[in-house]
mmCIF file of N, CA and C in Angstrom:
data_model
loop_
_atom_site.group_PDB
_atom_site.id
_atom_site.type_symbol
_atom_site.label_atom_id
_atom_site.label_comp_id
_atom_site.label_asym_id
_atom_site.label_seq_id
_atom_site.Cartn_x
_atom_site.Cartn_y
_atom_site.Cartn_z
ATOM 1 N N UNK U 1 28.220 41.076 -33.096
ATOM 2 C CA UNK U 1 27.712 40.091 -32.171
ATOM 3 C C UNK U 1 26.713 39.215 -32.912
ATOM 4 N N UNK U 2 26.933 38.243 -32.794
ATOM 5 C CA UNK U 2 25.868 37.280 -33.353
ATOM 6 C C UNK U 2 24.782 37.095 -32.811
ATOM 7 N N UNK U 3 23.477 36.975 -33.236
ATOM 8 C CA UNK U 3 21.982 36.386 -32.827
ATOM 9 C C UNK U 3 21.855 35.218 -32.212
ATOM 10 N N UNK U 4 21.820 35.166 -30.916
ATOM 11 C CA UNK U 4 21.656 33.493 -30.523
ATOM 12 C C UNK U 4 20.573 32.310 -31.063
ATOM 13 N N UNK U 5 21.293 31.657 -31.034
ATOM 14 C CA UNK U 5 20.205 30.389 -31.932
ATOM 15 C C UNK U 5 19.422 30.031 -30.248
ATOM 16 N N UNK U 6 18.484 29.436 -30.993
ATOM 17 C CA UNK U 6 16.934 29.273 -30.169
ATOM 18 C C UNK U 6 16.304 27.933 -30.494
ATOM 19 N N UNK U 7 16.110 26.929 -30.239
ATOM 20 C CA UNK U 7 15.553 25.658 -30.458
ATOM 21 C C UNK U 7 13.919 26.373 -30.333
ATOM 22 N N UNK U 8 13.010 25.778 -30.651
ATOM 23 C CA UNK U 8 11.781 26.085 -30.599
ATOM 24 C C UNK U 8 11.342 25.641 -29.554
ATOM 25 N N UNK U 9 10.825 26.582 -28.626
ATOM 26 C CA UNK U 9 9.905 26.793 -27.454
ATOM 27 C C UNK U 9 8.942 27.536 -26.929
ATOM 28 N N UNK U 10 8.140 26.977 -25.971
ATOM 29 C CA UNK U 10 6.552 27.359 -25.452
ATOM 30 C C UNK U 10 7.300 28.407 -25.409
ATOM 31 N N UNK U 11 6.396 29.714 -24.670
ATOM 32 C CA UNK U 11 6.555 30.640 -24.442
ATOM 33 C C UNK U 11 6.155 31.279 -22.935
ATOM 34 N N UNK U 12 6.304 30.053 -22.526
ATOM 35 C CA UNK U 12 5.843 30.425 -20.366
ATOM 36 C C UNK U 12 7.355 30.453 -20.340
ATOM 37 N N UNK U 13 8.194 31.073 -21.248
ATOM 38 C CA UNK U 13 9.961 31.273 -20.532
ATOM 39 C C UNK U 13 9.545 33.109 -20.444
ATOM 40 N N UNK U 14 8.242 33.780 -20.825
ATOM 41 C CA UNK U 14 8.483 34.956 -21.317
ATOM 42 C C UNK U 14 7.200 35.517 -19.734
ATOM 43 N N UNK U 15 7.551 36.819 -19.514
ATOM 44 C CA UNK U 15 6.606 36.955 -18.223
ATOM 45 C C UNK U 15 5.331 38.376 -19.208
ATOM 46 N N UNK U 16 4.303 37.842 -19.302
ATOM 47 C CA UNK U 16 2.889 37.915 -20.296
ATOM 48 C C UNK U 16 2.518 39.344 -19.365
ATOM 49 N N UNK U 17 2.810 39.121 -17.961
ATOM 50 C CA UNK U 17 2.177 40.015 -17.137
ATOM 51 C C UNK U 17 2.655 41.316 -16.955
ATOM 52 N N UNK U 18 4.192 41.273 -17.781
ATOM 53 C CA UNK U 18 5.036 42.775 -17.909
ATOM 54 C C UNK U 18 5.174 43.149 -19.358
ATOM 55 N N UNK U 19 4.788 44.030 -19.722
ATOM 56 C CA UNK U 19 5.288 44.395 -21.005
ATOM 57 C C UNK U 19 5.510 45.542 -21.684
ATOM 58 N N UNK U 20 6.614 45.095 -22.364
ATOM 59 C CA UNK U 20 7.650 46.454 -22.510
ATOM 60 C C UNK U 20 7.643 47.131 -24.151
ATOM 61 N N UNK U 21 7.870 48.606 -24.147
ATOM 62 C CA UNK U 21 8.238 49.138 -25.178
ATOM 63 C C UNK U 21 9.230 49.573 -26.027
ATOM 64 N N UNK U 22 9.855 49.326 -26.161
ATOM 65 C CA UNK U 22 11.376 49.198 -27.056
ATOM 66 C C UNK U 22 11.366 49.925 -28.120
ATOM 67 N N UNK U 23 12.121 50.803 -28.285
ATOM 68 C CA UNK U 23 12.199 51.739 -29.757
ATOM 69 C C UNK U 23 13.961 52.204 -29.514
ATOM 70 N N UNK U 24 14.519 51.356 -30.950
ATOM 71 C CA UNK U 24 15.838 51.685 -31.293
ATOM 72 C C UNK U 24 16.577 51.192 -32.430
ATOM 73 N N UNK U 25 17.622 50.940 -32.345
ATOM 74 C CA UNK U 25 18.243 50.736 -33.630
ATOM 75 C C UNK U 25 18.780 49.043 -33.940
ATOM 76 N N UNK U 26 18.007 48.622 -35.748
ATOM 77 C CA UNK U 26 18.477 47.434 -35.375
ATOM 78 C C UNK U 26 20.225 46.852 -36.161
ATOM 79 N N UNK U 27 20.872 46.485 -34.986
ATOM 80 C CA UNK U 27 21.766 46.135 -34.817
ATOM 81 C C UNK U 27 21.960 45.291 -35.910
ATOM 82 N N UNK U 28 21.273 43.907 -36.076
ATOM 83 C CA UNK U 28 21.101 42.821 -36.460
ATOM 84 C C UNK U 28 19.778 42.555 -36.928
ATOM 85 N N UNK U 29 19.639 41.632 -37.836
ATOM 86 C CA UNK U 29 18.464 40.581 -38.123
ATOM 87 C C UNK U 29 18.741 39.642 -38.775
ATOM 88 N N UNK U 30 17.826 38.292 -38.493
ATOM 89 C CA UNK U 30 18.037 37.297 -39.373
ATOM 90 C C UNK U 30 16.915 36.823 -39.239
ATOM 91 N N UNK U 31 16.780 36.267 -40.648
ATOM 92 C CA UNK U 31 15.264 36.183 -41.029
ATOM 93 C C UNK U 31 15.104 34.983 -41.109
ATOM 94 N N UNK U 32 14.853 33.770 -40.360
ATOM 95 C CA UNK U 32 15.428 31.967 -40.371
ATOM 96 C C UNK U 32 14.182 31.287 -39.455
ATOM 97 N N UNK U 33 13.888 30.041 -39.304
ATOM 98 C CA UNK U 33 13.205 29.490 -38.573
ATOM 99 C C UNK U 33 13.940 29.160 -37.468
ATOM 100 N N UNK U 34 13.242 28.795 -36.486
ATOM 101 C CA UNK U 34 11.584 28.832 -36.351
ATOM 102 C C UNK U 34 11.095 30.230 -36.242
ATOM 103 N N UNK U 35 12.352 31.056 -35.661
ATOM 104 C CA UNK U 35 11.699 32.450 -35.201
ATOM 105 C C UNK U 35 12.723 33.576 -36.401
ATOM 106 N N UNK U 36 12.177 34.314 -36.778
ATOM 107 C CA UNK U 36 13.133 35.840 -37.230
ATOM 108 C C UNK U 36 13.404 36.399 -35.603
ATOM 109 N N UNK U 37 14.984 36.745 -36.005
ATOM 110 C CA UNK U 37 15.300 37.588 -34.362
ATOM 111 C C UNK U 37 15.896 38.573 -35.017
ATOM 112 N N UNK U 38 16.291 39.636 -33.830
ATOM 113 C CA UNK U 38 16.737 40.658 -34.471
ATOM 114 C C UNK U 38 17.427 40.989 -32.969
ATOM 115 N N UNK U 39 18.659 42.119 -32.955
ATOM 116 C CA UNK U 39 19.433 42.790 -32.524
ATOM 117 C C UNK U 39 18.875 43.995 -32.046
ATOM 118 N N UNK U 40 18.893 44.448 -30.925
ATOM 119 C CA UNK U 40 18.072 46.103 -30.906
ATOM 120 C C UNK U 40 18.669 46.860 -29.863
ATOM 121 N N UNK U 41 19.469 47.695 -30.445
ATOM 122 C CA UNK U 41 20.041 48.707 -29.503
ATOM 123 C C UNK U 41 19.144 49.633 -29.077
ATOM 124 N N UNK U 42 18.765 49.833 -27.590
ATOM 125 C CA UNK U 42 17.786 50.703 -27.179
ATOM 126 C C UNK U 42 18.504 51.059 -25.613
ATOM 127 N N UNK U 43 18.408 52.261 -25.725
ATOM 128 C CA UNK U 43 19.013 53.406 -24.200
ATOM 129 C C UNK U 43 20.114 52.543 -23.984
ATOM 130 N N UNK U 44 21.290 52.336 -24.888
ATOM 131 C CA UNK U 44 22.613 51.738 -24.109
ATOM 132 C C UNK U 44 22.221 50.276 -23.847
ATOM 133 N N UNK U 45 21.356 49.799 -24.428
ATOM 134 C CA UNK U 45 21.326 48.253 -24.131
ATOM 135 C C UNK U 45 20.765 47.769 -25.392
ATOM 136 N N UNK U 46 21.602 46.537 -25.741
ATOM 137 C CA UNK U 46 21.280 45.519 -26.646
ATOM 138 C C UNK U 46 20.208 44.252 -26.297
ATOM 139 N N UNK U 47 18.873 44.013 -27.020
ATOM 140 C CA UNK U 47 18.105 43.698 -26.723
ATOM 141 C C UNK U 47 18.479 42.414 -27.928
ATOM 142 N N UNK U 48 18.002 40.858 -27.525
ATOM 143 C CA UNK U 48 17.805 40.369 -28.484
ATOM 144 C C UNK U 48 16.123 39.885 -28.432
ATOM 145 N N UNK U 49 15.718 39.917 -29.529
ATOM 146 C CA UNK U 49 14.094 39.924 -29.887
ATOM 147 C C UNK U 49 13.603 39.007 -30.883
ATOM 148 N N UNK U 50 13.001 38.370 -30.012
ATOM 149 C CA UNK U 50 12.512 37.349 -30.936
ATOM 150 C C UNK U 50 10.891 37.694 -31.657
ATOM 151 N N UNK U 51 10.996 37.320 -32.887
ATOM 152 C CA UNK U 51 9.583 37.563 -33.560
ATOM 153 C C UNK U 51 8.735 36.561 -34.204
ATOM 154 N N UNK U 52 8.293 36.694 -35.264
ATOM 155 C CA UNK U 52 7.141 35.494 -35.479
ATOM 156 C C UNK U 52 8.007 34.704 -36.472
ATOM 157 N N UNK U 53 7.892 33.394 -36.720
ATOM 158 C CA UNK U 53 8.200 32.638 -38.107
ATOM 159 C C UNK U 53 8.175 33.300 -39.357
ATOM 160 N N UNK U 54 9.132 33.073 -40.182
ATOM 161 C CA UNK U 54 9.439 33.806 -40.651
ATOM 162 C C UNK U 54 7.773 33.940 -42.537
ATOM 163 N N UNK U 55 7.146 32.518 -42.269
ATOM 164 C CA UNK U 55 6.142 32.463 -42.992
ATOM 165 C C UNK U 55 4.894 33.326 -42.409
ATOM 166 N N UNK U 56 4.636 33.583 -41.352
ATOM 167 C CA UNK U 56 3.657 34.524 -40.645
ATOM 168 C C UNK U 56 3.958 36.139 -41.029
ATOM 169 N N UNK U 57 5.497 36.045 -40.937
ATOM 170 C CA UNK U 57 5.653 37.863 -40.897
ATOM 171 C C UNK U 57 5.548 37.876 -42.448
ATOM 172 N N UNK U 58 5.952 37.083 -43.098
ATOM 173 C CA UNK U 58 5.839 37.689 -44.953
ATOM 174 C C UNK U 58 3.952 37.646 -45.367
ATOM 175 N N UNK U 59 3.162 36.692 -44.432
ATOM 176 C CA UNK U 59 1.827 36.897 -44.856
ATOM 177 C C UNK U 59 1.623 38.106 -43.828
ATOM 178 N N UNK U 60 2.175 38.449 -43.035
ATOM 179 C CA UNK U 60 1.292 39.891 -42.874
ATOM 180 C C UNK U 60 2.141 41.360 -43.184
ATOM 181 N N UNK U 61 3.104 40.860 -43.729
ATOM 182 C CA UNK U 61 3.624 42.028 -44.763
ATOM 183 C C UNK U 61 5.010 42.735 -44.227
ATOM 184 N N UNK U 62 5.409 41.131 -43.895
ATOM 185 C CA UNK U 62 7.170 41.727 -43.279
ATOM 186 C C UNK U 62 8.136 40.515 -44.372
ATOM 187 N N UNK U 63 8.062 41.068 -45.287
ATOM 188 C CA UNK U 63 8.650 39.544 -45.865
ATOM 189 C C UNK U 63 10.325 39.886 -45.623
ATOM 190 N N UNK U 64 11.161 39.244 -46.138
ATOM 191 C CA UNK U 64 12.533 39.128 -46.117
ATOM 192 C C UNK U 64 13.228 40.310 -46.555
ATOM 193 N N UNK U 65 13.949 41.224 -46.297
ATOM 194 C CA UNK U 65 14.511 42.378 -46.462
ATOM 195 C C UNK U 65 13.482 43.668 -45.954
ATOM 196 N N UNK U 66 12.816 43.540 -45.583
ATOM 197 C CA UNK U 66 12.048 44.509 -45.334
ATOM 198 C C UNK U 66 12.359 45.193 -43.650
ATOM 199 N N UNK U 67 13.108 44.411 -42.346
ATOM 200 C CA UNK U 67 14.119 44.885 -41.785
ATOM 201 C C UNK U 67 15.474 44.615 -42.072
ATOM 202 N N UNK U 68 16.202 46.213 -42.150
ATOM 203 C CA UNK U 68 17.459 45.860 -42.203
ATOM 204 C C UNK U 68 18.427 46.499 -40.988
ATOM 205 N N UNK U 69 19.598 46.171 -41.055
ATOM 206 C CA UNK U 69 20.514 46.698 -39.641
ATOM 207 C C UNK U 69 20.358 48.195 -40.307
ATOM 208 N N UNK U 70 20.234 48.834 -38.830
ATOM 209 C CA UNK U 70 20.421 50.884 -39.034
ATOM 210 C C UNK U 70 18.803 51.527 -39.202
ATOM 211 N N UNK U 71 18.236 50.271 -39.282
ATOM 212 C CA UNK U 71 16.581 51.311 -39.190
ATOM 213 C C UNK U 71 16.144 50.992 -37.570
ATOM 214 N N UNK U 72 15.444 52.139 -37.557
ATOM 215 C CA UNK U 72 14.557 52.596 -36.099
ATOM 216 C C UNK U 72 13.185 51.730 -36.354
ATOM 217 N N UNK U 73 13.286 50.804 -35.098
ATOM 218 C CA UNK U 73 12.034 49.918 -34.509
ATOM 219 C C UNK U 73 11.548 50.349 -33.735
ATOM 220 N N UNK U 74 10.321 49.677 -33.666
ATOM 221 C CA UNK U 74 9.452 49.774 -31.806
ATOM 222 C C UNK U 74 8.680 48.382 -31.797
ATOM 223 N N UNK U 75 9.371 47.636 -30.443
ATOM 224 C CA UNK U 75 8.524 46.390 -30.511
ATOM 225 C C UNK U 75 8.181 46.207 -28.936
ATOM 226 N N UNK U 76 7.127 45.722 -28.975
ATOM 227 C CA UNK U 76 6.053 45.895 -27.688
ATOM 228 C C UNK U 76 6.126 44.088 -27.708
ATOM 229 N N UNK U 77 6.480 43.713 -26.124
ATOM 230 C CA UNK U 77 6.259 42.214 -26.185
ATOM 231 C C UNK U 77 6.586 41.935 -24.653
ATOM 232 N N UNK U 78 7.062 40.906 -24.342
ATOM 233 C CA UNK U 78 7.253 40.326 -23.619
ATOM 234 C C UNK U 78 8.256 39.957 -22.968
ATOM 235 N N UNK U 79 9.288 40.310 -21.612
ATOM 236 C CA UNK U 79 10.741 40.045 -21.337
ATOM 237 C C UNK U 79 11.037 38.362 -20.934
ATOM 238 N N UNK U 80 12.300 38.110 -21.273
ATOM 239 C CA UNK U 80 12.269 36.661 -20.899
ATOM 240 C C UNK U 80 12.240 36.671 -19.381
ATOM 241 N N UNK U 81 11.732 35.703 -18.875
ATOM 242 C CA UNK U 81 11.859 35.258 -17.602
ATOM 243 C C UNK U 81 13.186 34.909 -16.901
ATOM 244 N N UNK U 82 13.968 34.363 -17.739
ATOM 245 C CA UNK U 82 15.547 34.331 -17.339
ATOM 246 C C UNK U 82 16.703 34.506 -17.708
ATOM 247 N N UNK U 83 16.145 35.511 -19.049
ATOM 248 C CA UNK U 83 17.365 36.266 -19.777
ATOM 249 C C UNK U 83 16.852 37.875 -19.356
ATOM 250 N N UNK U 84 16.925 38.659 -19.306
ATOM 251 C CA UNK U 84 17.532 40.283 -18.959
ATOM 252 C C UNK U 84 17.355 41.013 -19.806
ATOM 253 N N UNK U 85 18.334 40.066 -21.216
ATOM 254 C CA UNK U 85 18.359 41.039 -22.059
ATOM 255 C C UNK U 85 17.630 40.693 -23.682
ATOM 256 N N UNK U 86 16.161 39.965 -23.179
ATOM 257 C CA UNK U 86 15.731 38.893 -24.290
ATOM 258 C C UNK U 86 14.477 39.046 -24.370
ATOM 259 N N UNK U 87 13.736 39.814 -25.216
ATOM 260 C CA UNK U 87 11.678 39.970 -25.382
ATOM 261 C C UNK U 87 11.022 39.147 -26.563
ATOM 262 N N UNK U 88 10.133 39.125 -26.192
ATOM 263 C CA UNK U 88 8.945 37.914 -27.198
ATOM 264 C C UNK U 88 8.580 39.167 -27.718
ATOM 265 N N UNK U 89 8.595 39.374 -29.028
ATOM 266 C CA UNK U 89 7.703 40.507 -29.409
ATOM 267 C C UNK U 89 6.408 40.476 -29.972
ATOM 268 N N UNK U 90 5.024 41.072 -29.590
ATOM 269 C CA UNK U 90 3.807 40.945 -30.096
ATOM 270 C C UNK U 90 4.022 41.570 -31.224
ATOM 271 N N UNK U 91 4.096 42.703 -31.086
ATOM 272 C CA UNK U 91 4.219 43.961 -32.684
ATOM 273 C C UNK U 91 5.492 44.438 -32.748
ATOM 274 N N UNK U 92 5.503 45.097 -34.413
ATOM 275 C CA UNK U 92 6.400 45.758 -34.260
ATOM 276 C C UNK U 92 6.121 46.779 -35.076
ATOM 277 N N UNK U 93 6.711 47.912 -35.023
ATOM 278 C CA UNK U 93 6.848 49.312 -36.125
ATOM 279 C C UNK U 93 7.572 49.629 -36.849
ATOM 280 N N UNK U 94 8.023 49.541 -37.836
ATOM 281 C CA UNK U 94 9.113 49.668 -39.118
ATOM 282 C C UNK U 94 8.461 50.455 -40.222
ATOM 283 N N UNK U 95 9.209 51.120 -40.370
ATOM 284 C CA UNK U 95 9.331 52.348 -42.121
ATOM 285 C C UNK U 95 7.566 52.497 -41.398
ATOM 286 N N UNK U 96 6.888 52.873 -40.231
ATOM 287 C CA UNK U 96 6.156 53.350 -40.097
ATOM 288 C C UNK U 96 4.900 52.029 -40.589
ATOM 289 N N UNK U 97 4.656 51.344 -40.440
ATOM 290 C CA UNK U 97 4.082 50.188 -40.495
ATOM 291 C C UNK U 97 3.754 49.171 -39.196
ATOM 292 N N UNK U 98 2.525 49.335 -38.459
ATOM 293 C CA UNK U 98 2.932 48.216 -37.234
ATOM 294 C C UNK U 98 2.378 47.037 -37.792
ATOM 295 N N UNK U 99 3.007 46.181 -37.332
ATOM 296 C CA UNK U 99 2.365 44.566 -37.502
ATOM 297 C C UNK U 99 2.417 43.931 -36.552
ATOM 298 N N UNK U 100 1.230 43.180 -36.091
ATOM 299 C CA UNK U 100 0.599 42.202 -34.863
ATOM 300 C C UNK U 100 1.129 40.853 -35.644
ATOM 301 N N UNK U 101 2.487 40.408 -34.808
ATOM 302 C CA UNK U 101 2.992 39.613 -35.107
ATOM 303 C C UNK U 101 2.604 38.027 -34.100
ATOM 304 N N UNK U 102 1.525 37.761 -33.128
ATOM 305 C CA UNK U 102 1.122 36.766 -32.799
ATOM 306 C C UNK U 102 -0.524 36.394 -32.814
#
């Protein structure tokens, strides 16, 4: 399944006031502007997740290859407001590493 492309947008599409914990397997990633997204299979559902630019995550120590498909995440963020199956992610946890990605 492919990563949906995303034009760059505010982020009042995402609801700030719910937020969720996600830990599973990533499906996918692509590491591209404006946003790195990624694929995340969690309890029987495919999550797509959007994360920080891809110049933010390499200065705080997610640079390019450092997620790959088949490793175990946990990302804490934000659900879209009118996608279901779509989170803003604040952090994330990889190879045991969290990073405050906004």
């Amino acid at each position: 399944m492919a990563l949906p492309a995303l034009a760059h947008h505010g982020w009042g599409g995402y609801d700030a006031g719910k937020t969720l914990t996600l830990t599973g397997t990533v499906e996918q990633f692509a590491f591209s502007n404006p946003h790195a997204m990624l694929n995340l299979g969690s309890d029987g559902k495919l999550w797509h997740v959007v994360l920080a630019p891809p110049g933010r995550m390499t200065a705080r120590g997610l640079p390019d290859g450092t997620i790959k498909p088949g490793q175990t995440v946990t990302v804490v963020g934000y659900p879209s407001k009118s996608d279901p199956a779509e989170l803003r992610a604040e952090r994330i946890t990889v190879g045991g590493q969290t990073v405050e990605l906004r």
